[in-house]
Coordinates of C-alpha atoms and ligand atoms in Angstrom, one line a residue:
M1 CA 236.4 -81.7 233.4
F2 CA 238.4 -80.9 229.4
E3 CA 235.6 -79.3 228.4
T4 CA 234.8 -76.9 231.1
A5 CA 238.1 -76.0 231.5
V6 CA 238.7 -75.2 228.2
R7 CA 235.2 -73.3 228.0
K8 CA 236.6 -71.1 230.8
E9 CA 239.4 -69.6 229.3
I10 CA 238.4 -69.1 225.9
D11 CA 235.2 -67.4 227.3
E12 CA 237.8 -65.6 229.5
N13 CA 241.0 -65.0 226.8
R14 CA 239.5 -65.7 223.3
Q15 CA 243.3 -65.2 222.3
G16 CA 244.0 -68.2 224.0
E17 CA 242.6 -70.2 222.5
A18 CA 244.7 -71.4 219.3
L19 CA 247.1 -71.7 222.2
I20 CA 245.6 -74.5 223.6
I21 CA 244.3 -76.0 220.7
E22 CA 247.7 -76.3 219.7
K23 CA 248.6 -77.4 223.3
E24 CA 246.1 -80.2 223.3
G25 CA 246.3 -81.6 219.9
R26 CA 242.8 -81.2 219.5
K27 CA 239.5 -78.4 219.0
P28 CA 237.5 -77.8 222.0
A29 CA 235.1 -80.5 222.5
A30 CA 232.1 -78.7 222.2
G31 CA 232.8 -75.2 219.9
R32 CA 230.9 -72.1 219.3
L33 CA 228.3 -72.3 216.2
L34 CA 228.6 -70.5 213.3
Y35 CA 226.0 -69.8 210.5
I36 CA 227.0 -68.5 207.5
E37 CA 225.0 -67.2 205.0
S38 CA 226.1 -66.0 201.2
Y39 CA 225.1 -63.3 198.7
G40 CA 226.0 -62.3 195.6
C41 CA 228.4 -64.1 193.0
Q42 CA 230.3 -67.8 193.2
M43 CA 233.7 -66.0 194.3
N44 CA 231.4 -64.5 197.8
F45 CA 230.2 -68.8 198.1
S46 CA 233.8 -69.7 198.0
D47 CA 235.0 -67.1 199.8
S48 CA 232.6 -68.5 202.3
E49 CA 234.4 -71.5 202.6
I50 CA 237.6 -70.2 203.7
V51 CA 236.4 -68.3 206.3
A52 CA 234.2 -71.6 208.0
S53 CA 237.7 -73.0 207.3
I54 CA 239.5 -70.2 209.7
M55 CA 236.6 -70.6 212.0
M56 CA 236.5 -73.9 212.9
D57 CA 240.6 -74.2 213.7
M58 CA 239.1 -71.8 215.8
G59 CA 236.6 -74.1 217.4
F60 CA 233.5 -73.3 215.5
T61 CA 230.8 -75.5 214.0
T62 CA 228.8 -75.1 211.8
T63 CA 225.3 -74.7 211.4
G64 CA 222.0 -74.3 209.4
N65 CA 220.4 -73.2 212.0
Y66 CA 221.2 -69.4 212.9
K67 CA 218.6 -69.0 215.8
E68 CA 221.2 -71.7 217.7
A69 CA 224.8 -69.7 217.0
D70 CA 226.2 -67.8 218.3
V71 CA 228.0 -65.9 215.6
I72 CA 225.8 -65.1 212.2
F73 CA 228.0 -64.4 209.5
I74 CA 226.5 -62.5 206.2
N75 CA 228.4 -62.5 203.2
T76 CA 227.1 -59.7 201.4
C77 CA 227.3 -58.5 197.9
S78 CA 227.0 -54.8 196.6
I79 CA 226.7 -55.9 192.6
R80 CA 222.9 -53.7 192.2
E81 CA 220.5 -51.3 194.7
N82 CA 218.6 -53.9 195.2
A83 CA 221.2 -56.9 196.5
E84 CA 222.6 -54.6 199.1
Q85 CA 218.5 -53.8 200.1
R86 CA 218.4 -57.6 200.3
V87 CA 220.9 -58.1 202.9
R88 CA 219.3 -55.1 205.2
N89 CA 216.3 -57.2 205.3
R90 CA 217.8 -60.0 206.5
L91 CA 220.0 -58.1 209.3
K92 CA 216.6 -57.5 210.2
E93 CA 215.3 -61.1 211.1
F94 CA 219.3 -61.7 212.9
G95 CA 218.9 -59.1 214.5
A96 CA 215.9 -59.7 216.1
S97 CA 217.2 -62.9 216.8
K98 CA 220.3 -61.4 218.7
L99 CA 217.9 -59.6 220.9
R100 CA 216.6 -62.6 222.2
K101 CA 220.1 -64.4 222.4
P102 CA 222.1 -61.6 224.4
G103 CA 225.3 -62.5 223.4
M104 CA 224.7 -63.6 219.5
V105 CA 227.7 -61.9 217.0
I106 CA 226.7 -60.6 214.1
G107 CA 229.7 -60.1 211.1
V108 CA 229.0 -58.5 208.3
L109 CA 231.9 -59.6 205.7
G110 CA 232.3 -59.0 201.5
C111 CA 231.6 -56.8 199.7
M112 CA 229.2 -54.9 201.3
A113 CA 231.8 -54.7 204.3
E114 CA 234.0 -53.1 202.3
R115 CA 232.2 -50.5 200.3
L116 CA 230.5 -49.1 203.9
K117 CA 233.4 -49.6 205.9
A118 CA 232.5 -48.8 210.0
K119 CA 229.7 -46.6 208.7
F120 CA 228.2 -50.2 208.6
L121 CA 228.3 -50.1 212.9
E122 CA 226.7 -46.7 212.5
E123 CA 224.2 -47.6 209.9
E124 CA 222.9 -50.9 211.8
Q125 CA 223.2 -50.7 215.5
L126 CA 223.2 -54.5 215.8
V127 CA 226.4 -55.2 213.3
D128 CA 229.3 -56.1 215.7
V129 CA 232.2 -57.0 212.8
V130 CA 233.0 -55.4 209.6
V131 CA 235.3 -57.9 207.4
G132 CA 236.9 -57.4 204.2
P133 CA 237.4 -59.8 201.6
D134 CA 241.0 -59.7 201.7
A135 CA 240.6 -59.3 205.5
Y136 CA 239.5 -63.0 206.9
R137 CA 242.6 -64.2 207.9
D138 CA 242.3 -61.8 210.9
L139 CA 238.7 -63.2 212.2
P140 CA 240.6 -65.3 215.3
N141 CA 241.8 -61.5 216.4
L142 CA 238.4 -59.4 215.2
I143 CA 236.2 -62.3 217.4
G144 CA 238.6 -62.0 220.2
R145 CA 238.2 -58.2 220.6
L146 CA 234.5 -58.9 219.7
D147 CA 234.9 -61.2 222.9
E148 CA 236.4 -58.3 225.4
G149 CA 233.6 -55.9 223.9
E150 CA 234.6 -54.2 221.7
K151 CA 233.4 -53.6 218.5
A152 CA 235.7 -54.8 215.2
V153 CA 236.3 -54.1 211.4
N154 CA 238.8 -54.4 208.7
V155 CA 238.5 -54.1 205.6
L156 CA 242.3 -53.5 204.5
L157 CA 242.3 -54.8 201.2
S158 CA 245.3 -56.5 200.1
R159 CA 247.7 -56.7 196.5
E160 CA 248.8 -60.5 197.7
E161 CA 246.1 -62.6 199.9
T162 CA 244.7 -65.5 197.4
Y163 CA 244.3 -67.3 201.1
A164 CA 246.1 -70.4 198.7
D165 CA 246.8 -72.3 201.2
V166 CA 243.8 -72.1 203.1
A167 CA 242.0 -75.4 202.4
P168 CA 238.4 -74.6 202.3
V169 CA 235.5 -76.6 204.0
R170 CA 233.0 -77.3 201.4
L171 CA 229.3 -75.7 202.6
G172 CA 226.0 -77.4 201.5
G173 CA 227.5 -78.5 198.6
N174 CA 226.8 -81.9 196.3
G175 CA 229.4 -83.8 196.2
V176 CA 230.5 -83.7 193.4
S177 CA 230.9 -80.2 191.7
A178 CA 233.6 -77.5 193.8
F179 CA 234.3 -74.1 193.6
V180 CA 238.3 -73.4 193.2
S181 CA 238.9 -70.1 193.4
I182 CA 242.6 -69.0 191.0
M183 CA 242.4 -65.0 191.2
R184 CA 241.1 -62.8 193.2
G185 CA 239.9 -58.3 192.6
C186 CA 239.3 -56.9 188.7
D187 CA 241.7 -54.5 187.7
N188 CA 239.1 -54.1 185.1
M189 CA 237.2 -50.2 185.2
C190 CA 233.7 -50.8 183.7
S191 CA 232.2 -48.0 183.9
F192 CA 229.1 -48.7 186.3
C193 CA 230.6 -51.7 188.5
V194 CA 231.9 -51.6 192.3
V195 CA 233.7 -55.0 192.2
P196 CA 237.3 -53.0 191.6
F197 CA 236.1 -50.7 194.7
T198 CA 235.5 -53.7 196.8
R199 CA 237.9 -56.8 195.8
G200 CA 240.7 -54.0 195.0
R201 CA 243.6 -55.7 192.1
E202 CA 243.6 -58.5 191.0
R203 CA 246.1 -61.2 191.9
S204 CA 246.3 -64.6 189.7
R205 CA 247.1 -67.9 192.7
D206 CA 248.9 -70.0 192.5
P207 CA 248.8 -72.6 190.1
H208 CA 250.3 -75.9 192.1
S209 CA 247.7 -74.8 194.4
I210 CA 245.5 -74.9 192.7
R211 CA 245.8 -78.4 191.2
R212 CA 246.4 -79.9 194.4
E213 CA 242.9 -78.4 195.7
V214 CA 242.2 -80.0 192.8
E215 CA 243.8 -83.7 193.3
G216 CA 242.1 -83.6 197.0
L217 CA 238.4 -82.6 195.1
L218 CA 239.0 -86.1 193.6
E219 CA 240.4 -88.1 195.6
N220 CA 237.1 -87.0 198.3
G221 CA 234.6 -88.2 195.1
Y222 CA 234.4 -84.5 193.4
R223 CA 233.8 -84.7 189.9
E224 CA 233.6 -80.9 188.4
V225 CA 235.4 -78.3 189.7
T226 CA 234.3 -74.1 188.1
L227 CA 237.6 -72.2 188.5
L228 CA 236.6 -68.8 189.6
G229 CA 237.6 -65.4 189.1
Q230 CA 235.9 -62.4 187.6
N231 CA 238.1 -62.3 184.6
V232 CA 239.7 -66.4 184.5
D233 CA 241.5 -64.5 181.0
S234 CA 244.0 -62.6 182.3
Y235 CA 245.3 -65.0 184.9
K236 CA 248.6 -64.0 184.9
W237 CA 251.2 -65.9 187.8
A238 CA 255.4 -65.9 187.7
S239 CA 257.2 -67.8 190.2
E240 CA 259.7 -65.4 192.5
T241 CA 262.4 -66.1 190.5
G242 CA 260.8 -65.1 187.5
A243 CA 261.5 -68.8 186.2
E244 CA 258.1 -70.0 185.7
A245 CA 254.7 -68.9 184.3
M246 CA 251.6 -69.5 183.6
N247 CA 248.4 -67.5 181.6
F248 CA 244.6 -69.2 181.8
A249 CA 245.2 -71.7 179.0
G250 CA 248.6 -73.2 180.7
L251 CA 246.3 -73.2 184.0
L252 CA 243.0 -75.0 182.2
E253 CA 245.5 -77.4 181.1
Y254 CA 247.1 -77.9 183.6
V255 CA 244.2 -78.5 185.9
A256 CA 242.5 -80.0 182.5
E257 CA 245.4 -83.1 183.1
V258 CA 244.6 -83.8 187.0
S259 CA 242.4 -86.6 185.8
P260 CA 239.7 -86.8 182.9
L261 CA 237.5 -88.0 185.3
M262 CA 237.1 -84.5 186.5
R263 CA 235.0 -82.0 184.6
V264 CA 236.5 -78.7 184.5
R265 CA 235.0 -75.1 183.7
F266 CA 235.7 -71.1 184.0
S267 CA 233.9 -68.3 184.8
T268 CA 234.3 -65.6 184.0
S269 CA 235.7 -64.8 180.2
H270 CA 235.9 -61.1 179.3
P271 CA 235.8 -60.8 175.5
K272 CA 238.4 -58.4 175.2
D273 CA 240.5 -60.5 176.7
M274 CA 239.2 -64.4 175.6
S275 CA 241.7 -65.9 173.4
D276 CA 242.2 -68.4 170.6
E277 CA 245.0 -70.7 172.2
V278 CA 242.3 -71.4 175.4
L279 CA 239.5 -72.3 173.1
E280 CA 242.0 -74.3 171.5
V281 CA 242.8 -76.1 175.2
M282 CA 239.2 -76.5 175.1
S283 CA 239.0 -77.9 171.9
R284 CA 241.7 -80.5 173.4
H285 CA 240.7 -81.7 176.6
E286 CA 237.1 -84.0 176.7
N287 CA 236.6 -82.9 180.0
I288 CA 236.7 -78.5 179.5
C289 CA 233.4 -78.7 179.1
K290 CA 232.0 -77.0 176.1
Y291 CA 230.5 -73.8 177.7
I292 CA 231.4 -70.4 177.8
H293 CA 230.1 -67.3 180.0
L294 CA 230.6 -64.1 178.1
P295 CA 228.7 -61.3 178.9
V296 CA 228.3 -58.6 176.5
Q297 CA 226.4 -56.3 178.4
S298 CA 225.3 -53.8 175.1
G299 CA 225.6 -54.8 171.8
N300 CA 226.0 -51.2 170.9
S301 CA 229.0 -49.8 170.4
A302 CA 228.4 -46.1 171.7
V303 CA 227.8 -47.7 175.1
L304 CA 229.6 -50.1 175.0
D305 CA 232.4 -47.3 175.0
R306 CA 230.5 -45.7 177.8
M307 CA 230.6 -48.8 180.2
N308 CA 234.5 -48.8 179.7
R309 CA 234.3 -52.3 178.5
T310 CA 237.1 -52.0 175.5
Y311 CA 236.0 -54.0 173.0
D312 CA 232.8 -53.6 170.8
R313 CA 230.2 -55.2 168.7
A314 CA 232.8 -56.6 166.0
W315 CA 235.3 -57.7 168.8
Y316 CA 232.7 -59.1 170.6
M317 CA 231.2 -60.9 167.3
N318 CA 234.4 -61.9 166.4
R319 CA 235.5 -64.0 169.1
V320 CA 231.7 -65.8 168.8
E321 CA 233.1 -66.3 166.0
A322 CA 235.9 -67.8 167.2
I323 CA 234.2 -69.8 169.9
R324 CA 231.7 -71.2 167.0
R325 CA 234.7 -72.0 164.8
I326 CA 237.7 -73.7 167.5
I327 CA 234.5 -75.4 169.2
P328 CA 231.6 -76.3 167.5
G329 CA 228.4 -76.2 169.4
C330 CA 229.7 -75.0 172.4
A331 CA 227.3 -73.2 174.6
V332 CA 227.8 -69.7 174.7
S333 CA 226.1 -68.0 177.8
T334 CA 226.0 -63.6 178.5
D335 CA 224.8 -61.1 181.0
I336 CA 223.6 -57.6 179.8
I337 CA 222.1 -54.7 181.6
C338 CA 219.2 -52.9 180.2
G339 CA 218.8 -48.7 180.4
F340 CA 222.3 -47.9 181.1
C341 CA 222.9 -44.4 181.0
S342 CA 221.5 -42.1 178.2
E343 CA 220.7 -45.5 176.2
T344 CA 218.6 -45.1 173.5
E345 CA 216.2 -47.3 171.7
E346 CA 217.9 -47.7 168.6
E347 CA 220.7 -48.8 171.1
H348 CA 218.6 -51.2 173.2
Q349 CA 218.0 -52.5 169.4
D350 CA 222.0 -53.6 168.7
T351 CA 221.6 -55.8 172.3
L352 CA 218.4 -57.3 170.9
S353 CA 219.8 -57.8 167.6
M354 CA 223.1 -59.0 169.1
M355 CA 221.0 -61.7 170.9
D356 CA 219.7 -62.7 167.8
H357 CA 223.4 -63.4 165.9
V358 CA 224.5 -65.3 168.7
K359 CA 221.3 -67.1 170.3
Y360 CA 222.5 -67.8 173.7
D361 CA 222.4 -71.0 175.8
F362 CA 220.6 -68.5 178.9
A363 CA 221.5 -64.8 180.1
Y364 CA 221.0 -62.8 183.0
M365 CA 219.6 -59.7 182.9
F366 CA 219.6 -56.9 184.3
K367 CA 218.5 -52.8 184.8
Y368 CA 221.3 -51.0 185.4
S369 CA 221.3 -49.6 188.9
E370 CA 223.1 -46.8 189.1
R371 CA 226.6 -48.0 192.4
P372 CA 227.8 -44.6 194.2
G373 CA 231.6 -44.2 193.6
T374 CA 231.4 -45.6 190.1
L375 CA 233.1 -44.2 187.1
A376 CA 229.4 -44.1 185.5
A377 CA 227.9 -42.7 188.7
R378 CA 230.8 -39.3 188.4
K379 CA 230.5 -39.5 185.1
Y380 CA 226.8 -39.9 183.0
E381 CA 223.3 -39.2 184.3
D382 CA 221.0 -42.2 185.7
N383 CA 218.7 -41.1 182.8
V384 CA 217.1 -43.9 181.9
P385 CA 213.2 -43.9 183.2
E386 CA 212.6 -46.7 185.5
E387 CA 209.2 -47.9 183.2
V388 CA 211.9 -47.7 179.7
K389 CA 214.5 -49.7 182.1
S390 CA 211.7 -52.3 183.1
R391 CA 210.1 -52.3 179.3
R392 CA 213.7 -52.6 178.1
L393 CA 214.6 -55.7 180.3
K394 CA 210.9 -57.7 180.0
E395 CA 211.9 -57.2 176.1
V396 CA 215.5 -58.6 176.5
I397 CA 214.1 -61.3 178.7
E398 CA 211.5 -62.4 176.5
K399 CA 213.9 -63.3 173.5
Q400 CA 216.2 -64.8 176.0
Q401 CA 213.7 -67.2 176.0
Q402 CA 213.1 -68.3 172.6
H403 CA 216.5 -68.6 172.3
S404 CA 216.7 -70.5 175.5
R405 CA 214.1 -73.0 174.3
L406 CA 215.4 -73.2 170.7
R407 CA 219.2 -74.2 172.3
M408 CA 217.7 -76.8 174.4
E409 CA 215.1 -78.3 171.1
Q410 CA 218.3 -78.3 169.2
Q411 CA 219.6 -80.9 172.0
L412 CA 216.1 -83.0 171.5
G413 CA 216.8 -86.4 170.3
K414 CA 221.0 -86.5 171.2
V415 CA 222.5 -88.5 173.6
Q416 CA 223.7 -86.4 176.3
K417 CA 226.8 -86.6 178.4
V418 CA 225.5 -86.4 182.2
L419 CA 227.2 -85.8 185.6
V420 CA 224.9 -87.1 187.7
E421 CA 224.3 -84.3 191.1
G422 CA 221.4 -86.4 193.2
P423 CA 217.7 -86.9 192.9
S424 CA 215.8 -83.6 191.0
K425 CA 214.5 -80.9 192.2
K426 CA 210.5 -82.1 191.5
S427 CA 210.3 -85.8 192.2
D428 CA 213.1 -88.4 193.5
Q429 CA 211.8 -90.5 191.6
D430 CA 214.4 -88.6 188.7
L431 CA 218.2 -88.4 188.6
C432 CA 219.2 -84.7 187.6
G433 CA 222.3 -83.8 186.4
R434 CA 224.4 -81.4 183.6
N435 CA 225.4 -82.0 180.4
D436 CA 229.0 -81.0 178.4
Q437 CA 227.3 -77.5 177.4
N438 CA 225.7 -77.2 181.7
A439 CA 222.4 -78.2 180.6
M440 CA 219.8 -79.1 183.5
V441 CA 219.2 -83.1 182.7
V442 CA 216.5 -84.7 183.7
F443 CA 216.2 -88.7 183.4
P444 CA 214.3 -91.7 185.4
R445 CA 216.3 -92.9 188.8
E446 CA 217.6 -96.5 188.1
E447 CA 219.1 -99.6 190.4
G448 CA 223.2 -98.3 191.4
I449 CA 223.4 -95.1 189.7
R450 CA 225.0 -92.2 192.0
P451 CA 225.8 -88.6 192.6
G452 CA 229.5 -88.6 190.9
D453 CA 229.0 -91.1 187.9
Y454 CA 228.5 -90.3 184.4
V455 CA 225.7 -91.4 182.7
H456 CA 224.2 -90.7 179.0
V457 CA 221.3 -89.7 178.2
L458 CA 218.9 -89.8 175.4
A459 CA 217.0 -85.9 175.4
E460 CA 213.7 -87.0 174.8
R461 CA 211.6 -83.6 176.2
C462 CA 212.7 -80.1 177.4
T463 CA 211.7 -77.0 178.6
N464 CA 213.0 -73.6 178.3
A465 CA 215.7 -74.8 181.2
T466 CA 215.6 -78.5 181.5
L467 CA 216.6 -81.4 179.4
I468 CA 214.1 -84.6 180.1
G469 CA 214.9 -87.9 178.4
K470 CA 216.4 -91.0 179.4
L471 CA 219.1 -93.8 180.0
V472 CA 220.7 -95.1 177.2
Q473 CA 224.1 -97.6 176.9
Ligands
SAH501 N1 233.6 -60.1 185.6 C1 232.0 -59.8 185.5 C2 231.7 -59.7 185.9 C3 230.9 -59.7 187.3 S1 229.3 -59.1 187.9 C4 232.2 -59.4 184.3 O1 232.8 -58.4 183.6 O2 231.9 -60.1 183.3 C5 227.8 -60.1 187.0 C6 227.2 -59.1 186.2 O3 226.4 -57.8 186.6 C7 228.2 -57.8 185.0 O4 227.9 -58.5 184.1 C8 227.0 -56.8 184.5 O5 226.2 -57.6 183.8 C9 226.1 -57.1 186.3 N2 226.6 -55.9 186.7 C10 227.7 -55.2 187.1 N3 227.0 -53.8 187.8 C11 225.8 -53.6 187.8 C12 225.5 -52.8 187.7 N4 225.7 -51.3 188.3 N5 223.7 -52.9 187.5 C13 223.7 -53.5 186.8 N6 223.8 -54.9 186.1 C14 224.8 -54.5 186.6
SF4_502 FE1 233.3 -55.4 187.2 FE2 234.3 -55.7 184.6 FE3 235.5 -55.7 186.3 FE4 233.4 -57.5 185.5 S1 235.4 -56.7 184.4 S2 234.5 -57.3 187.8 S3 232.4 -56.0 185.0 S4 235.1 -53.9 187.2
F3S503 FE1 228.4 -59.2 194.2 FE2 230.9 -58.8 195.6 FE3 230.5 -60.8 193.7 S1 229.7 -56.7 194.7 S2 228.7 -59.9 192.4 S3 229.6 -60.7 196.0 S4 232.5 -59.6 194.1

């Protein structure tokens, strides 16, 4: 009875739902079903957990099957043309479901929503709601408007929003490792990049709320957190009175001190800001993983200048040298863009020689994709032919494969401390987890070992991406 009455009131007046929940002290028994799918960077996946939390407070339940959902959210990425294309293709599939299930709501969230704004509603007729990354608190209102038959858009960016007080609902994780967002937005203006336009100004989250979130995760059995920001090294927080302030080195230490059992990772570091102070904190704390993602983009100073990265080849090499000096054995990974505007063959060779110099453990490698509205789109011509971009990318990938292999081989014969994540992808007779340097390690299952345990594994064999070994005491 209760359920029917509530449903009716909700359907007649969605705005009333929050009131009903508060009045009755409980959520409507059978909430509507939400399906949420995420694209792009870890920050988008982390945002989806905020969105799920806000929607569940409204009485929604999440489902893994979009065909049965009442609301489908797609949290989108604009970083490259093909990322947007993938979203549009997926929207077609969701649209087909909507035609079979009238009343279904399709919402576009995240960076593509921010980039295209209300234009999205014209371009994709089956989309009902468009919500930018700083507007998720407005979802109850937006969903309410939909229920009254309107389409709804909120793409306002904020200078303050960090969702510090929203407890994320962990979606699809392994129960061992979680993302914790420490800042939002980006104040750098790399000429190729759309992020400052889609995510707005940089702002840092209150360190106490970050630490509380990590403590909560520890209590719930999590053993690894990854602190997320577009440029974690520029984390900068001050209390309102100014009496208390913290930089990234301070935050890292503050979080590492939660428990020696909790591993701490972070991403992404920016070469221009990565300080020795941060490296020293890393070397002092056993539970801060010895792994740094330090995107180089190009090994050539003139290209870096056109990219507006604000460091040059020598500066980057100096930062790598500092890592090697202060944290021996630290793994380093990177991002590389091939075929940026006017990139010459010599400039490309400098990227290859930078790779030889650093011998990255891992790399994400891309062809340059011009993004509308960016500095590069306005100032430079996207003039490296497609086949040249492809060939350069292929050379970069081949080199990286050799280096990944080399880095793996260097671990053979050594004992790895592994945080167990669960069964390996290939066989449930094996377990897997990551070592300190972020390499995946696979080993035979043994009675009594559970996800979240730390074990020691002697690395005996490897592929380019995985160490294979046996348990040791
Ligand atoms: N904040 C991070 C990067 C975020 S975007 C940093 O500054 O390093 C992730 C990666 O996507 C970038 O490092 C870059 O290598 C790549 N990327 C960004 N814009 C791109 C574009 N227009 N074309 C191709 N790759 C791009
Ligand atoms: Fe984009 Fe540069 Fe900001 Fe990274 S630092 S998000 S590449 S503008
Ligand atoms: Fe993509 Fe936005 Fe992240 S453009 S990479 S989802 S910040």
